[in-house]
């Protein structure tokens, strides 16, 4: 059977003691759902797995339902395949190689977000912080880190659009997910 590598990005788990999802239990849950080569990265809701090629939205919905049934609370999940994750890295509009991982972030969206949605934001007001839109992604450059970013705070308050799920990862995690979903020799 042909399989494809995916990353599942769980939004808002294991933050300040809320929505606790132990990674061992998440791995077991993904395995129970029939996925293979299941691994997790960090404690912040990053899992990689292989599965028959399929619809990313259906895979995300399956995991959301399983998490709610197992843990008793809802969690938004985005699933992306290796090709998409690699394209996000390859098309980064910022000089990623010359930045620290804490300075560059990607917010993944469940749906495309148009530039017009963010047009009311006075981007010049936040310089040297900057953002650029990509394919279902927003690249965010925060020279002093995300925790001190006024631009990130404003973007989070304005939200991408009604019904759009958004979850952010730092550049180190973005590139690690590409590495973890890359095909490995058998």
Tab-separated table of C-alpha atoms in Angstrom:
chain	number	residue	atom	x	y	z
A	1	UNK	CA	0.000	0.000	0.000
A	2	UNK	CA	1.239	3.465	-0.876
A	3	UNK	CA	1.499	5.876	2.041
A	4	UNK	CA	2.071	9.573	2.373
A	5	UNK	CA	3.675	11.507	5.229
A	6	UNK	CA	1.642	14.120	7.075
A	7	UNK	CA	2.031	16.485	9.994
A	8	UNK	CA	-0.871	17.115	12.357
A	9	UNK	CA	-0.786	20.521	14.019
A	10	UNK	CA	-2.962	20.646	17.124
A	11	UNK	CA	-3.941	24.143	18.185
A	12	UNK	CA	-3.720	25.361	21.766
A	13	UNK	CA	-2.805	22.217	23.679
A	14	UNK	CA	-0.466	21.961	26.678
A	15	UNK	CA	-0.471	25.730	27.189
A	16	UNK	CA	-0.355	26.907	30.820
A	17	UNK	CA	-1.711	23.579	32.035
A	18	UNK	CA	-4.801	23.728	29.828
A	19	UNK	CA	-5.963	21.080	27.365
A	20	UNK	CA	-3.304	18.610	28.437
A	21	UNK	CA	-2.477	16.078	25.755
A	22	UNK	CA	0.451	13.815	26.677
A	23	UNK	CA	2.455	13.060	23.550
A	24	UNK	CA	2.572	9.309	24.294
A	25	UNK	CA	-1.228	9.257	24.351
A	26	UNK	CA	-1.397	11.296	21.130
A	27	UNK	CA	0.946	8.809	19.434
A	28	UNK	CA	-1.189	5.908	20.669
A	29	UNK	CA	-4.345	7.630	19.432
A	30	UNK	CA	-2.917	8.175	15.949
A	31	UNK	CA	-1.776	4.544	15.843
A	32	UNK	CA	-5.255	3.376	16.905
A	33	UNK	CA	-6.685	5.403	14.019
A	34	UNK	CA	-4.610	3.240	11.668
A	35	UNK	CA	-1.750	5.600	10.926
A	36	UNK	CA	1.838	4.421	10.764
A	37	UNK	CA	5.306	5.695	11.671
A	38	UNK	CA	3.767	7.980	14.298
A	39	UNK	CA	6.087	10.427	16.033
A	40	UNK	CA	5.633	13.649	17.959
A	41	UNK	CA	7.827	16.716	18.183
A	42	UNK	CA	7.947	18.813	21.346
A	43	UNK	CA	4.937	19.039	23.647
A	44	UNK	CA	3.091	21.680	21.661
A	45	UNK	CA	0.919	19.585	19.390
A	46	UNK	CA	3.096	18.463	16.512
A	47	UNK	CA	2.665	14.906	15.304
A	48	UNK	CA	3.843	13.234	12.116
A	49	UNK	CA	2.483	10.036	10.649
A	50	UNK	CA	2.033	8.091	7.457
A	51	UNK	CA	-1.296	7.159	6.008
A	52	UNK	CA	-2.920	6.255	2.723
A	53	UNK	CA	-3.021	9.364	0.543
A	54	UNK	CA	-6.193	11.196	1.419
A	55	UNK	CA	-8.013	14.389	2.148
A	56	UNK	CA	-6.188	16.523	4.723
A	57	UNK	CA	-9.467	17.972	6.028
A	58	UNK	CA	-10.896	14.484	6.559
A	59	UNK	CA	-7.735	13.384	8.389
A	60	UNK	CA	-7.915	16.499	10.583
A	61	UNK	CA	-11.610	15.911	11.358
A	62	UNK	CA	-10.884	12.279	12.243
A	63	UNK	CA	-8.178	13.340	14.706
A	64	UNK	CA	-10.324	16.143	16.176
A	65	UNK	CA	-13.111	13.641	16.888
A	66	UNK	CA	-10.689	11.116	18.400
A	67	UNK	CA	-9.075	13.760	20.645
A	68	UNK	CA	-12.460	14.953	21.877
A	69	UNK	CA	-13.612	11.397	22.581
A	70	UNK	CA	-10.357	10.395	24.310
A	71	UNK	CA	-9.501	13.579	26.247
A	72	UNK	CA	-12.963	15.101	26.684
A	73	UNK	CA	-12.298	18.470	25.047
A	74	UNK	CA	-12.228	19.854	21.525
A	75	UNK	CA	-9.042	20.797	19.732
A	76	UNK	CA	-8.647	22.325	16.282
A	77	UNK	CA	-6.325	20.305	14.061
A	78	UNK	CA	-4.688	21.082	10.738
A	79	UNK	CA	-3.111	18.289	8.694
A	80	UNK	CA	-0.552	19.078	6.001
A	81	UNK	CA	1.506	16.794	3.793
A	82	UNK	CA	5.263	16.910	3.272
A	83	UNK	CA	5.037	18.653	-0.116
A	84	UNK	CA	3.028	21.525	1.357
A	85	UNK	CA	5.313	21.884	4.385
A	86	UNK	CA	8.372	21.927	2.136
A	87	UNK	CA	6.789	24.529	-0.157
A	88	UNK	CA	6.163	26.772	2.869
A	89	UNK	CA	9.879	26.618	3.695
A	90	UNK	CA	11.005	26.999	0.073
A	91	UNK	CA	8.854	30.086	-0.553
A	92	UNK	CA	9.681	31.933	2.668
A	93	UNK	CA	9.905	35.650	1.817
A	94	UNK	CA	12.325	36.356	4.659
A	95	UNK	CA	16.059	35.446	4.865
A	96	UNK	CA	15.417	32.460	7.138
A	97	UNK	CA	19.006	31.192	7.023
A	98	UNK	CA	20.280	34.420	8.589
A	99	UNK	CA	17.624	34.613	11.336
A	100	UNK	CA	17.222	32.855	14.667
A	101	UNK	CA	14.321	30.400	14.844
A	102	UNK	CA	12.581	32.526	17.475
A	103	UNK	CA	12.508	35.497	15.069
A	104	UNK	CA	10.553	33.841	12.276
A	105	UNK	CA	7.157	32.147	12.575
A	106	UNK	CA	4.575	30.637	10.303
A	107	UNK	CA	0.876	30.759	11.059
A	108	UNK	CA	-0.843	27.955	9.196
A	109	UNK	CA	-4.462	28.558	8.127
A	110	UNK	CA	-7.173	26.011	7.377
A	111	UNK	CA	-8.260	28.084	4.362
A	112	UNK	CA	-6.673	30.766	2.188
A	113	UNK	CA	-6.657	34.237	3.732
A	114	UNK	CA	-6.744	37.136	1.307
A	115	UNK	CA	-4.551	40.214	1.540
A	116	UNK	CA	-7.702	42.347	1.698
A	117	UNK	CA	-8.524	40.740	5.069
A	118	UNK	CA	-5.317	42.190	6.527
A	119	UNK	CA	-5.328	45.454	4.498
A	120	UNK	CA	-6.757	47.588	7.345
A	121	UNK	CA	-3.682	46.776	9.426
A	122	UNK	CA	-1.121	49.605	9.347
A	123	UNK	CA	1.932	47.384	8.816
A	124	UNK	CA	4.378	50.330	8.853
A	125	UNK	CA	3.369	51.043	12.449
A	126	UNK	CA	4.965	47.756	13.572
A	127	UNK	CA	8.312	47.937	11.768
A	128	UNK	CA	10.815	46.324	11.993
A	129	UNK	CA	8.277	43.524	12.551
A	130	UNK	CA	6.760	42.355	9.283
A	131	UNK	CA	4.420	39.758	7.831
A	132	UNK	CA	3.777	38.282	4.390
A	133	UNK	CA	0.979	36.033	3.222
A	134	UNK	CA	1.680	32.701	1.556
A	135	UNK	CA	-0.361	29.661	0.561
A	136	UNK	CA	-2.676	29.144	3.565
A	137	UNK	CA	0.129	30.599	5.660
A	138	UNK	CA	1.336	33.849	7.138
A	139	UNK	CA	5.059	34.426	7.626
A	140	UNK	CA	5.822	36.616	10.624
A	141	UNK	CA	9.209	38.222	11.309
A	142	UNK	CA	9.586	39.306	14.945
A	143	UNK	CA	13.188	40.402	15.651
A	144	UNK	CA	12.623	40.398	19.438
A	145	UNK	CA	10.648	37.147	19.495
A	146	UNK	CA	6.947	36.350	19.422
A	147	UNK	CA	6.332	37.017	23.116
A	148	UNK	CA	7.264	40.688	22.740
A	149	UNK	CA	5.651	41.201	19.351
A	150	UNK	CA	3.013	43.926	19.075
A	151	UNK	CA	2.325	42.856	15.481
A	152	UNK	CA	1.646	39.254	16.517
A	153	UNK	CA	-0.693	40.498	19.242
A	154	UNK	CA	-2.621	42.644	16.757
A	155	UNK	CA	-2.801	39.847	14.185
A	156	UNK	CA	-4.107	37.445	16.839
A	157	UNK	CA	-6.819	39.903	17.908
A	158	UNK	CA	-7.957	40.638	14.359
A	159	UNK	CA	-7.979	36.950	13.439
A	160	UNK	CA	-7.603	35.586	9.912
A	161	UNK	CA	-11.347	35.313	9.079
A	162	UNK	CA	-14.483	33.760	10.473
A	163	UNK	CA	-14.294	29.991	10.466
A	164	UNK	CA	-10.591	29.856	9.639
A	165	UNK	CA	-8.412	27.843	12.010
A	166	UNK	CA	-4.958	29.310	12.636
A	167	UNK	CA	-1.999	27.859	14.506
A	168	UNK	CA	1.534	29.238	14.717
A	169	UNK	CA	4.923	27.504	14.820
A	170	UNK	CA	8.415	28.988	15.100
A	171	UNK	CA	10.856	28.484	12.246
A	172	UNK	CA	12.761	25.715	14.032
A	173	UNK	CA	9.546	23.699	14.282
A	174	UNK	CA	8.539	24.556	10.701
A	175	UNK	CA	11.794	23.138	9.333
A	176	UNK	CA	11.780	20.159	11.718
A	177	UNK	CA	8.331	19.131	10.468
A	178	UNK	CA	9.670	19.148	6.903
A	179	UNK	CA	12.529	16.924	8.021
A	180	UNK	CA	10.254	14.551	9.960
A	181	UNK	CA	7.812	14.131	7.067
A	182	UNK	CA	10.517	13.531	4.482
A	183	UNK	CA	10.527	10.031	3.014
A	184	UNK	CA	13.008	7.775	4.718
A	185	UNK	CA	14.770	4.866	3.079
A	186	UNK	CA	13.036	1.562	3.737
